[in-house]
Coordinates of C-alpha atoms in Angstrom, one line a residue:
M1 CA 120.5 80.1 66.8
V2 CA 119.5 83.2 68.7
S3 CA 120.9 83.3 72.3
S4 CA 119.0 84.6 75.2
S5 CA 120.4 87.4 77.3
V6 CA 119.3 89.6 80.2
S7 CA 120.2 93.3 80.1
A8 CA 120.8 95.3 83.3
A9 CA 117.9 97.6 84.3
R10 CA 118.3 101.2 83.4
T11 CA 117.6 104.3 85.4
F12 CA 114.0 105.4 84.9
V13 CA 113.0 108.9 86.1
I14 CA 109.6 110.6 85.7
V15 CA 109.8 114.4 85.8
T16 CA 106.3 115.7 86.8
S17 CA 104.6 118.1 89.0
T18 CA 101.4 116.1 89.5
G19 CA 100.4 114.5 92.7
D20 CA 97.5 112.6 91.2
G21 CA 97.8 108.9 92.1
A22 CA 96.1 107.5 89.0
R23 CA 98.3 109.7 86.8
R24 CA 101.5 108.6 88.6
A25 CA 100.5 105.0 88.3
A26 CA 99.9 105.3 84.6
L27 CA 103.3 107.0 84.2
A28 CA 105.1 104.3 86.2
A29 CA 103.5 101.6 84.1
L30 CA 105.7 102.8 81.2
A31 CA 108.8 101.6 83.0
P32 CA 110.1 98.7 80.9
D33 CA 112.8 97.4 83.4
G34 CA 111.5 98.0 86.8
P35 CA 110.4 100.7 89.3
A36 CA 110.4 104.3 88.3
R37 CA 111.6 107.3 90.4
F38 CA 109.6 110.5 90.4
A39 CA 111.4 113.8 90.4
H40 CA 111.0 117.5 89.8
A41 CA 112.8 119.2 86.9
G42 CA 115.4 120.8 89.2
E43 CA 116.6 117.6 90.8
P44 CA 119.8 116.0 89.7
I45 CA 119.3 112.8 87.7
E46 CA 121.9 110.1 88.5
G47 CA 122.3 106.7 87.0
S48 CA 123.3 105.0 83.7
E49 CA 123.8 107.1 80.6
D50 CA 121.4 104.8 78.7
G51 CA 118.6 105.6 81.1
L52 CA 115.1 106.8 80.5
I53 CA 113.4 110.1 81.4
V54 CA 109.7 110.8 81.0
V55 CA 108.7 114.5 81.1
D56 CA 104.9 114.6 81.9
G57 CA 103.4 117.7 80.3
F58 CA 105.5 120.8 80.8
P59 CA 106.3 121.0 84.5
D60 CA 107.8 124.1 86.0
A61 CA 111.5 124.3 85.0
T62 CA 114.3 126.7 84.3
P63 CA 116.3 126.8 81.1
D64 CA 119.2 125.2 83.0
D65 CA 116.9 122.3 84.0
V66 CA 115.9 121.7 80.4
R67 CA 119.6 121.9 79.3
R68 CA 120.6 119.2 81.8
I69 CA 117.9 116.9 80.4
D70 CA 119.0 117.8 76.9
D71 CA 122.6 117.0 77.8
R72 CA 121.5 113.6 79.2
A73 CA 119.8 112.8 76.0
R74 CA 122.9 113.7 73.9
R75 CA 124.9 111.3 76.1
G76 CA 122.7 108.3 75.4
T77 CA 119.4 108.8 77.5
T78 CA 116.0 108.3 75.9
V79 CA 113.7 111.2 76.8
L80 CA 109.9 111.0 76.3
V81 CA 108.0 114.2 76.4
L82 CA 104.2 113.9 76.9
C83 CA 103.1 117.2 75.3
G84 CA 100.1 118.0 77.5
S85 CA 97.7 121.0 77.0
G86 CA 99.9 123.6 78.6
A87 CA 102.4 126.0 77.0
P88 CA 105.9 124.5 76.5
G89 CA 107.7 127.4 78.1
P90 CA 111.4 126.6 78.5
W91 CA 110.7 123.0 77.3
G92 CA 110.2 124.5 73.8
A93 CA 114.0 124.4 73.4
L94 CA 114.0 120.6 73.8
V95 CA 110.8 120.0 71.9
G96 CA 112.0 122.1 69.0
A97 CA 108.6 122.8 67.5
D98 CA 105.7 125.1 67.8
L99 CA 102.8 123.0 69.1
P100 CA 99.3 123.5 67.9
A101 CA 96.5 123.7 70.5
T102 CA 95.2 120.6 72.1
L103 CA 92.1 119.1 70.4
R104 CA 88.8 118.6 72.2
R105 CA 88.4 115.4 74.1
A106 CA 86.9 112.8 71.8
E107 CA 87.7 109.4 70.3
Y108 CA 90.5 109.7 67.7
M109 CA 91.7 106.9 65.5
L110 CA 95.4 106.4 66.1
E111 CA 97.1 105.4 62.8
L112 CA 100.5 103.7 63.3
A113 CA 103.2 104.2 60.7
S114 CA 105.3 101.3 59.3
H115 CA 108.3 101.4 61.7
P116 CA 110.3 98.9 63.8
L117 CA 108.6 100.3 66.9
T118 CA 105.1 99.3 65.5
A119 CA 106.0 95.8 64.5
R120 CA 103.1 93.4 65.3
L121 CA 100.9 96.2 66.7
E122 CA 97.5 96.9 65.2
R123 CA 97.8 99.6 62.6
T124 CA 94.7 101.4 63.8
A125 CA 93.4 101.9 67.4
G126 CA 90.8 104.1 68.9
V127 CA 91.8 106.3 71.8
V128 CA 89.7 108.8 73.8
D129 CA 91.9 111.7 74.7
R130 CA 92.6 115.4 74.4
V131 CA 95.1 114.8 71.6
R132 CA 97.8 117.4 70.8
P133 CA 99.1 117.6 67.3
L134 CA 102.9 118.0 67.1
G135 CA 103.1 120.4 64.1
Q136 CA 106.3 119.6 62.1
P137 CA 108.8 118.5 64.7
G138 CA 111.0 116.5 62.4
G139 CA 112.2 112.9 62.9
D140 CA 110.4 109.6 62.4
E141 CA 106.6 109.8 62.5
I142 CA 105.4 106.9 64.6
A143 CA 101.7 107.6 64.8
S144 CA 99.2 110.2 63.6
V145 CA 95.5 111.1 63.8
S146 CA 93.3 112.4 61.0
V147 CA 91.1 115.3 61.6
G148 CA 89.0 116.8 58.8
F149 CA 90.9 114.6 56.3
T150 CA 94.2 116.1 57.5
D151 CA 96.8 113.9 59.1
H152 CA 98.5 115.2 62.2
P153 CA 101.6 113.5 63.7
V154 CA 101.1 112.7 67.4
V155 CA 104.0 110.4 68.2
V156 CA 107.5 111.3 66.7
R157 CA 111.0 110.0 67.5
R158 CA 114.2 111.6 66.5
S159 CA 117.9 111.2 67.4
L160 CA 119.5 113.6 69.8
G161 CA 123.2 113.1 70.0
H162 CA 123.8 109.5 71.2
G163 CA 120.3 109.3 72.6
Q164 CA 116.8 109.9 71.3
L165 CA 113.8 112.2 71.9
V166 CA 110.2 110.9 71.7
L167 CA 107.4 113.4 71.5
S168 CA 103.8 112.3 72.2
G169 CA 100.6 114.2 71.7
V170 CA 98.6 111.3 73.1
G171 CA 98.3 110.5 76.8
T172 CA 97.1 113.9 77.9
D173 CA 94.2 112.2 79.7
T174 CA 95.2 109.6 82.3
D175 CA 92.7 107.1 80.9
A176 CA 94.3 107.4 77.5
L177 CA 97.8 107.0 78.9
A178 CA 96.7 103.8 80.6
A179 CA 94.9 102.4 77.5
P180 CA 96.8 99.2 76.3
S181 CA 97.3 100.5 72.8
V182 CA 98.9 103.8 74.0
R183 CA 100.9 102.2 76.8
R184 CA 102.4 99.5 74.6
L185 CA 103.3 102.1 71.9
L186 CA 105.0 104.5 74.3
G187 CA 106.5 101.7 76.3
R188 CA 108.2 100.5 73.1
A189 CA 109.3 104.1 72.3
V190 CA 111.2 104.3 75.6
G191 CA 112.4 100.7 75.6
R192 CA 115.6 99.2 74.3
P193 CA 116.1 99.2 70.5
A194 CA 114.2 96.4 68.9
D195 CA 116.0 93.2 68.0
A196 CA 115.8 92.9 64.2
T197 CA 116.4 89.2 64.3
T198 CA 113.9 86.8 62.8
L199 CA 113.3 83.8 65.0
G200 CA 113.1 80.4 63.4
V201 CA 110.2 78.3 64.6
A202 CA 109.8 74.5 64.2
V203 CA 106.9 72.2 65.1
V204 CA 107.3 68.7 66.4
G205 CA 104.2 66.7 65.4
F206 CA 103.2 68.5 62.2
G207 CA 100.0 66.5 61.9
P208 CA 97.3 66.3 59.3
Y209 CA 95.9 69.1 57.1
G210 CA 94.2 71.7 59.2
G211 CA 96.0 70.5 62.3
M212 CA 98.1 72.4 64.8
G213 CA 101.3 72.1 62.7
Q214 CA 99.7 73.9 59.8
R215 CA 98.1 76.5 62.1
H216 CA 101.4 77.4 63.7
G217 CA 103.1 77.5 60.3
V218 CA 100.6 79.9 58.9
A219 CA 100.8 82.2 62.0
C220 CA 104.6 82.2 62.0
R221 CA 104.8 83.0 58.3
A222 CA 102.4 85.9 58.9
V223 CA 103.9 87.4 62.0
D224 CA 106.8 89.8 61.7
G225 CA 109.8 88.5 63.6
L226 CA 108.9 84.8 63.3
D227 CA 109.5 82.3 60.4
F228 CA 108.4 78.7 60.1
V229 CA 111.6 76.9 59.2
A230 CA 111.2 73.2 60.2
A231 CA 108.8 70.4 61.0
V232 CA 109.1 67.0 62.5
D233 CA 106.7 64.1 61.8
T234 CA 107.2 60.4 61.8
S235 CA 104.9 60.2 58.7
D236 CA 106.6 60.5 55.3
E237 CA 103.3 61.7 53.9
R238 CA 102.9 64.5 56.4
R239 CA 106.5 65.6 55.9
K240 CA 105.8 65.9 52.2
A241 CA 102.6 67.8 52.9
A242 CA 104.6 70.3 55.1
E243 CA 107.0 70.8 52.2
R244 CA 104.2 71.5 49.8
E245 CA 102.3 73.8 52.1
F246 CA 105.4 75.8 53.3
P247 CA 108.0 76.1 50.6
G248 CA 111.6 76.2 51.9
I249 CA 110.8 74.4 55.1
A250 CA 113.2 71.7 56.4
V251 CA 111.5 68.4 57.5
Y252 CA 112.8 65.7 59.8
P253 CA 111.6 62.4 61.0
T254 CA 113.1 62.7 64.5
V255 CA 113.8 65.3 67.1
D256 CA 117.4 64.2 67.1
E257 CA 117.8 65.5 63.5
L258 CA 115.9 68.7 64.3
L259 CA 118.3 69.6 67.0
T260 CA 121.2 69.7 64.5
D261 CA 119.4 72.6 62.8
D262 CA 120.9 75.9 64.0
A263 CA 118.1 77.9 62.3
V264 CA 115.6 76.7 64.9
D265 CA 115.2 79.0 67.9
V266 CA 111.7 78.1 69.1
V267 CA 110.1 74.7 69.0
V268 CA 106.4 74.0 69.3
V269 CA 105.5 70.6 70.8
A270 CA 102.3 69.5 69.1
T271 CA 102.4 65.8 69.8
P272 CA 99.8 63.9 71.9
P273 CA 99.7 65.1 75.5
A274 CA 101.4 62.0 77.1
S275 CA 104.6 63.0 75.3
H276 CA 104.6 66.7 76.1
A277 CA 106.7 66.7 79.3
V278 CA 109.5 64.5 78.0
L279 CA 109.9 66.4 74.7
A280 CA 109.6 69.9 76.2
A281 CA 112.2 69.0 78.8
R282 CA 114.7 67.8 76.3
L283 CA 114.2 70.8 74.0
L284 CA 114.7 73.2 76.9
D285 CA 117.9 71.3 77.9
E286 CA 119.1 71.7 74.4
G287 CA 118.7 75.5 74.5
R288 CA 115.5 76.0 72.6
H289 CA 112.6 78.2 73.6
V290 CA 109.6 76.0 73.9
V291 CA 105.8 76.4 73.1
V292 CA 103.8 73.4 74.3
E293 CA 100.3 72.7 73.0
K294 CA 97.6 72.4 75.6
P295 CA 97.5 70.6 77.9
M296 CA 101.0 71.6 79.0
C297 CA 101.5 68.1 80.5
L298 CA 99.5 65.7 82.6
T299 CA 100.7 66.3 86.2
A300 CA 101.6 69.3 88.4
A301 CA 105.0 67.6 89.1
E302 CA 105.8 67.6 85.4
A303 CA 104.7 71.2 85.1
D304 CA 107.0 72.2 88.0
G305 CA 109.9 70.3 86.4
L306 CA 109.4 72.1 83.1
I307 CA 109.2 75.6 84.7
R308 CA 112.4 74.8 86.7
R309 CA 114.2 73.6 83.5
A310 CA 113.2 76.7 81.6
R311 CA 114.5 79.0 84.4
D312 CA 117.8 77.1 84.7
A313 CA 118.3 77.1 80.9
G314 CA 117.4 80.8 80.6
R315 CA 114.8 79.9 78.0
V316 CA 111.2 80.8 77.5
L317 CA 108.5 78.3 78.1
T318 CA 104.9 79.0 77.3
V319 CA 101.7 77.1 76.4
H320 CA 99.4 77.7 73.4
Q321 CA 96.3 78.6 75.3
N322 CA 94.9 80.2 72.1
R323 CA 91.3 80.3 73.3
R324 CA 92.2 83.1 75.7
W325 CA 91.6 85.2 72.6
D326 CA 88.3 83.8 71.6
P327 CA 85.8 86.6 70.8
D328 CA 83.1 85.4 73.2
Y329 CA 85.5 84.9 76.0
L330 CA 87.0 88.3 75.5
A331 CA 83.5 89.8 75.8
L332 CA 83.0 87.8 79.0
R333 CA 86.3 88.8 80.4
R334 CA 85.7 92.5 79.6
A335 CA 82.3 92.3 81.4
V336 CA 84.0 90.8 84.5
D337 CA 87.0 93.1 84.5
T338 CA 84.9 96.3 84.2
G339 CA 82.7 95.3 87.1
L340 CA 79.4 94.8 85.1
L341 CA 78.7 91.6 87.0
G342 CA 79.8 92.9 90.4
E343 CA 81.7 90.3 92.4
V344 CA 81.7 87.0 90.5
F345 CA 81.0 84.0 92.6
N346 CA 79.9 81.3 90.2
V347 CA 81.2 80.3 86.8
E348 CA 79.8 77.4 84.8
T349 CA 80.9 76.3 81.3
F350 CA 79.8 73.5 79.0
V351 CA 80.9 71.8 75.8
G352 CA 79.4 68.8 74.0
G353 CA 76.4 67.2 72.4
F354 CA 75.2 63.7 71.6
D355 CA 77.5 62.2 69.0
H356 CA 80.1 59.6 68.6
P357 CA 83.4 60.9 69.9
C358 CA 86.4 61.1 67.6
R359 CA 88.4 57.8 67.4
A360 CA 91.8 59.4 67.2
W361 CA 94.3 59.7 70.2
H362 CA 92.1 62.4 71.7
S363 CA 89.7 59.7 73.0
H364 CA 92.3 57.2 74.3
V365 CA 93.2 57.7 78.0
P366 CA 96.8 56.4 77.9
V367 CA 97.6 59.0 75.2
S368 CA 95.2 61.9 75.9
G369 CA 95.5 61.7 79.7
G370 CA 91.7 61.4 79.9
A371 CA 88.6 63.3 78.6
V372 CA 89.1 66.3 81.0
Y373 CA 92.5 67.1 79.4
D374 CA 91.0 68.0 76.0
W375 CA 88.4 70.8 76.3
G376 CA 89.1 71.0 80.0
S377 CA 92.5 72.6 79.2
H378 CA 90.6 75.6 77.8
H379 CA 87.6 75.7 80.1
V380 CA 89.5 75.4 83.3
D381 CA 92.0 78.0 82.1
W382 CA 89.0 80.4 81.4
I383 CA 87.6 79.7 84.9
L384 CA 91.0 80.5 86.6
Q385 CA 91.5 83.6 84.5
L386 CA 88.0 84.9 85.5
L387 CA 88.2 84.1 89.2
G388 CA 91.8 85.1 89.6
D389 CA 93.2 82.2 91.8
R390 CA 93.0 78.5 92.1
P391 CA 90.4 76.6 94.1
S392 CA 91.0 74.6 97.2
R393 CA 88.8 71.5 96.4
V394 CA 88.2 69.5 93.2
T395 CA 85.4 66.9 92.6
T396 CA 84.6 65.2 89.3
F397 CA 81.9 62.7 88.5
G398 CA 82.2 60.7 85.3
H399 CA 80.0 58.4 83.2
K400 CA 80.9 55.6 80.8
R401 CA 77.6 54.4 79.4
V402 CA 77.4 54.7 75.6
W403 CA 80.6 54.9 73.6
H404 CA 82.5 51.7 74.5
D405 CA 85.0 51.7 71.6
V406 CA 86.9 54.6 73.1
T407 CA 88.4 54.8 76.6
N408 CA 87.7 58.4 77.5
L409 CA 84.6 59.1 79.6
D410 CA 81.4 59.8 77.9
Q411 CA 80.6 62.6 80.3
L412 CA 82.2 64.4 83.2
R413 CA 81.2 67.1 85.6
L414 CA 84.1 68.9 87.2
H415 CA 83.2 71.0 90.3
L416 CA 85.6 73.5 91.8
A417 CA 85.2 75.1 95.3
W418 CA 87.0 78.0 97.0
D419 CA 87.3 78.4 100.7
D420 CA 85.5 81.8 100.5
G421 CA 82.4 80.2 99.0
R422 CA 83.0 80.8 95.3
E423 CA 82.4 77.9 92.9
A424 CA 82.8 76.8 89.3
E425 CA 81.8 73.9 87.1
F426 CA 83.0 72.5 83.8
F427 CA 80.6 70.1 82.2
Q428 CA 81.7 68.1 79.1
S429 CA 79.4 65.5 77.5
D430 CA 79.2 63.3 74.4
V431 CA 75.7 62.1 75.5
A432 CA 73.9 65.4 76.0
A433 CA 71.2 65.7 73.3
V434 CA 70.3 69.2 74.5
R435 CA 73.2 71.6 74.9
R436 CA 73.5 73.7 77.9
P437 CA 74.8 77.3 77.6
K438 CA 78.5 77.6 76.9
F439 CA 78.8 80.2 79.7
F440 CA 76.7 80.9 82.8
V441 CA 78.4 83.4 85.1
Q442 CA 76.8 84.9 88.2
G443 CA 77.9 88.0 90.0
T444 CA 76.5 90.2 92.8
E445 CA 75.1 92.6 90.2
G446 CA 74.1 90.5 87.3
T447 CA 74.3 87.2 85.3
L448 CA 75.9 86.5 82.0
V449 CA 74.9 83.7 79.7
G450 CA 76.5 82.6 76.4
H451 CA 74.5 80.3 74.1
Y452 CA 76.0 78.1 71.4
R453 CA 74.7 78.6 67.9
P454 CA 74.7 76.3 64.9
V455 CA 77.7 76.6 62.5
A456 CA 76.9 75.5 59.0
T457 CA 77.6 76.5 55.4
E458 CA 75.2 76.0 52.5
R459 CA 76.0 75.9 48.8
V460 CA 74.6 74.5 45.6
D461 CA 76.9 72.2 43.8
P462 CA 76.5 72.2 39.9
V463 CA 76.5 68.4 40.0
G464 CA 75.3 67.3 43.4
G465 CA 72.8 70.1 44.1
Y466 CA 72.2 71.4 47.6
V467 CA 75.0 70.8 50.1
R468 CA 75.0 71.6 53.8
E469 CA 78.2 71.3 55.8
E470 CA 78.0 71.5 59.6
H471 CA 81.0 72.4 61.7
H472 CA 81.9 71.9 65.3
H473 CA 79.5 73.9 67.5
A474 CA 82.4 75.3 69.6
E475 CA 84.1 77.0 66.7
A476 CA 81.8 80.0 66.5
P477 CA 81.5 82.6 69.2
A478 CA 78.6 82.1 71.6
D479 CA 75.9 84.8 71.7
I480 CA 76.5 86.7 74.9
V481 CA 73.7 88.3 77.0
L482 CA 74.2 90.3 80.2
A483 CA 71.3 90.6 82.5
R484 CA 71.6 93.1 85.4
Y485 CA 69.3 94.0 88.3
E486 CA 68.5 97.7 88.7
P487 CA 66.9 98.6 92.0
G488 CA 63.5 100.1 91.5
Y489 CA 63.4 99.1 87.9
G490 CA 64.0 95.4 87.5
I491 CA 66.0 93.2 85.1
T492 CA 67.7 94.7 82.0
E493 CA 69.3 92.6 79.3
T494 CA 72.1 93.7 77.0
A495 CA 73.6 91.7 74.1
L496 CA 77.3 92.1 74.3
P497 CA 79.2 92.2 71.0
P498 CA 82.1 89.8 70.6
G499 CA 85.5 91.0 71.6
R500 CA 88.3 91.5 69.2
A501 CA 91.9 90.3 69.2
P502 CA 94.7 90.9 66.7
E503 CA 95.1 88.1 64.2
H504 CA 97.6 85.5 65.4
A505 CA 97.6 87.2 68.9
F506 CA 99.4 84.4 70.6
H507 CA 102.3 84.4 68.1
R508 CA 102.5 88.1 68.1
N509 CA 103.0 88.1 71.8
L510 CA 105.6 85.4 71.6
A511 CA 107.6 87.5 69.2
D512 CA 107.1 90.6 71.3
H513 CA 108.3 88.8 74.4
L514 CA 111.4 87.2 72.7
L515 CA 112.4 90.2 70.7
L516 CA 111.3 93.2 72.8
G517 CA 111.0 91.7 76.3
E518 CA 107.3 92.5 76.6
P519 CA 105.3 90.5 79.1
L520 CA 104.4 86.9 78.2
A521 CA 100.7 86.6 77.7
V522 CA 100.6 82.9 78.8
S523 CA 103.0 82.3 81.6
P524 CA 103.8 78.7 82.4
E525 CA 103.0 79.4 86.1
S526 CA 99.4 80.3 85.2
V527 CA 99.0 77.1 83.3
R528 CA 100.6 75.0 86.0
D529 CA 97.5 75.5 88.1
V530 CA 95.3 74.4 85.2
V531 CA 97.3 71.2 85.0
A532 CA 97.0 70.6 88.7
I533 CA 93.2 70.8 88.5
L534 CA 93.0 68.5 85.5
E535 CA 95.2 66.0 87.3
A536 CA 93.1 66.2 90.4
S537 CA 89.9 65.9 88.3
Q538 CA 91.2 62.7 86.7
R539 CA 92.0 61.2 90.1
S540 CA 88.6 62.2 91.5
S541 CA 86.6 60.6 88.6
D542 CA 88.8 57.5 88.7
A543 CA 87.9 57.1 92.4
G544 CA 84.2 57.6 91.9
G545 CA 84.0 61.3 92.7
V546 CA 86.0 61.7 95.8
E547 CA 87.0 65.3 96.8
I548 CA 90.6 66.2 96.1
R549 CA 92.2 69.1 98.0
L550 CA 94.8 71.2 96.2

């Protein structure tokens, strides 16, 4: 079993002559372990030998200045040189290559080589920059661009004594340096060496074919650094299915037996929601990293207890909020983040139709927690991500009018209010014969709407003839339209293409966090507020729609 450890922060120095605030902020964002110190080339650099130095462009320096930085590298420091558009001057002795001229500013396709530094990163990423080819500098080629069918290295790493030198021909423009693909790549280049360990992942509650156990298994077998090694299920039939679908996996009927398996580093809790808190607490206490299926748990007090346990145990706790990477939500999030809507003040979401609800545990309050805990786990999370903080007041009205063989509500309308006047609504219904839009978001400069569309496949069976199979309406991305008001002209409408996320994005991030220390995409603290709202919503609807203050 892999242990968790925290390494001491290293000295991080940025050698630059620029005073541009945006540029300095982009440079500082490369710091993997904490704040960076800005310096000029002639200043002494104190601190640990395994520190980090970023040389931005080729600032004024003497040969002695360059020799001091070269000496630091040979004694264990990592040095990243951002090879801007200027002449290297005395820095040429450190770079060790004749650099071709900077290319014109355009979008270039950054092609990543197969290398430990590029594990779990997308192999191709577009970047708008004044790229500088590196000629033939020697060392490991990390990334290249192709111009006129000729490949040019643009990120190279090579050993220099006990340290390493990283040369980058991308990041000349500040916007390019701040781009997530470039920032992550260069951040890794100056970070600590990657841990080559593969983490063993187990699922408690493997479930039926196509369920969460299988989905986690497929993702872990596909993501470098993770392996699906064990599954727990009380059903003998499902344990056998896990063995068939994932050759070599160990299967157990109980968590007690799973905990004897030292190959398991991470455990996914995929049981019904009412059991999440107890199982996650025990696994954390036993020294495992824990991923909890949504909802994280049923009460804010349970969430606080799990966060505290994870901190005390020095283990990672996260929640599988996989729909943060849905293509339509990514398009919506981009529109909000880039200011296309102006200041957002109202967010409305909907899921449902008019159909008999499922008769599994999802629809039984003592096990599910209530209707709001199902799709509400995603929709409330979206709302909080879009509006940035939690509301002050929660009100929910529920209806039980049609489906009396299940205990969940037939319909609920959750309303959220902020003290500054912002509001949001999540509407879920199994008695809505006409679907509302999935998204309706208002800002001071425009409105965005996302409409559900039918999801069906058609085929002709040689024996049975025409066959049409319909799928759940929420599985396909909604069609997103942005309408903006332009003074003196009127309303313009733009169809927004769906966003794009790497395949198995959640699991990639989990591996990046555990193996490289990169930020966790889904912090338990961010989901704690989701749980608090779901709990308040259930209390409000149980009491006939009373207002609950958070």
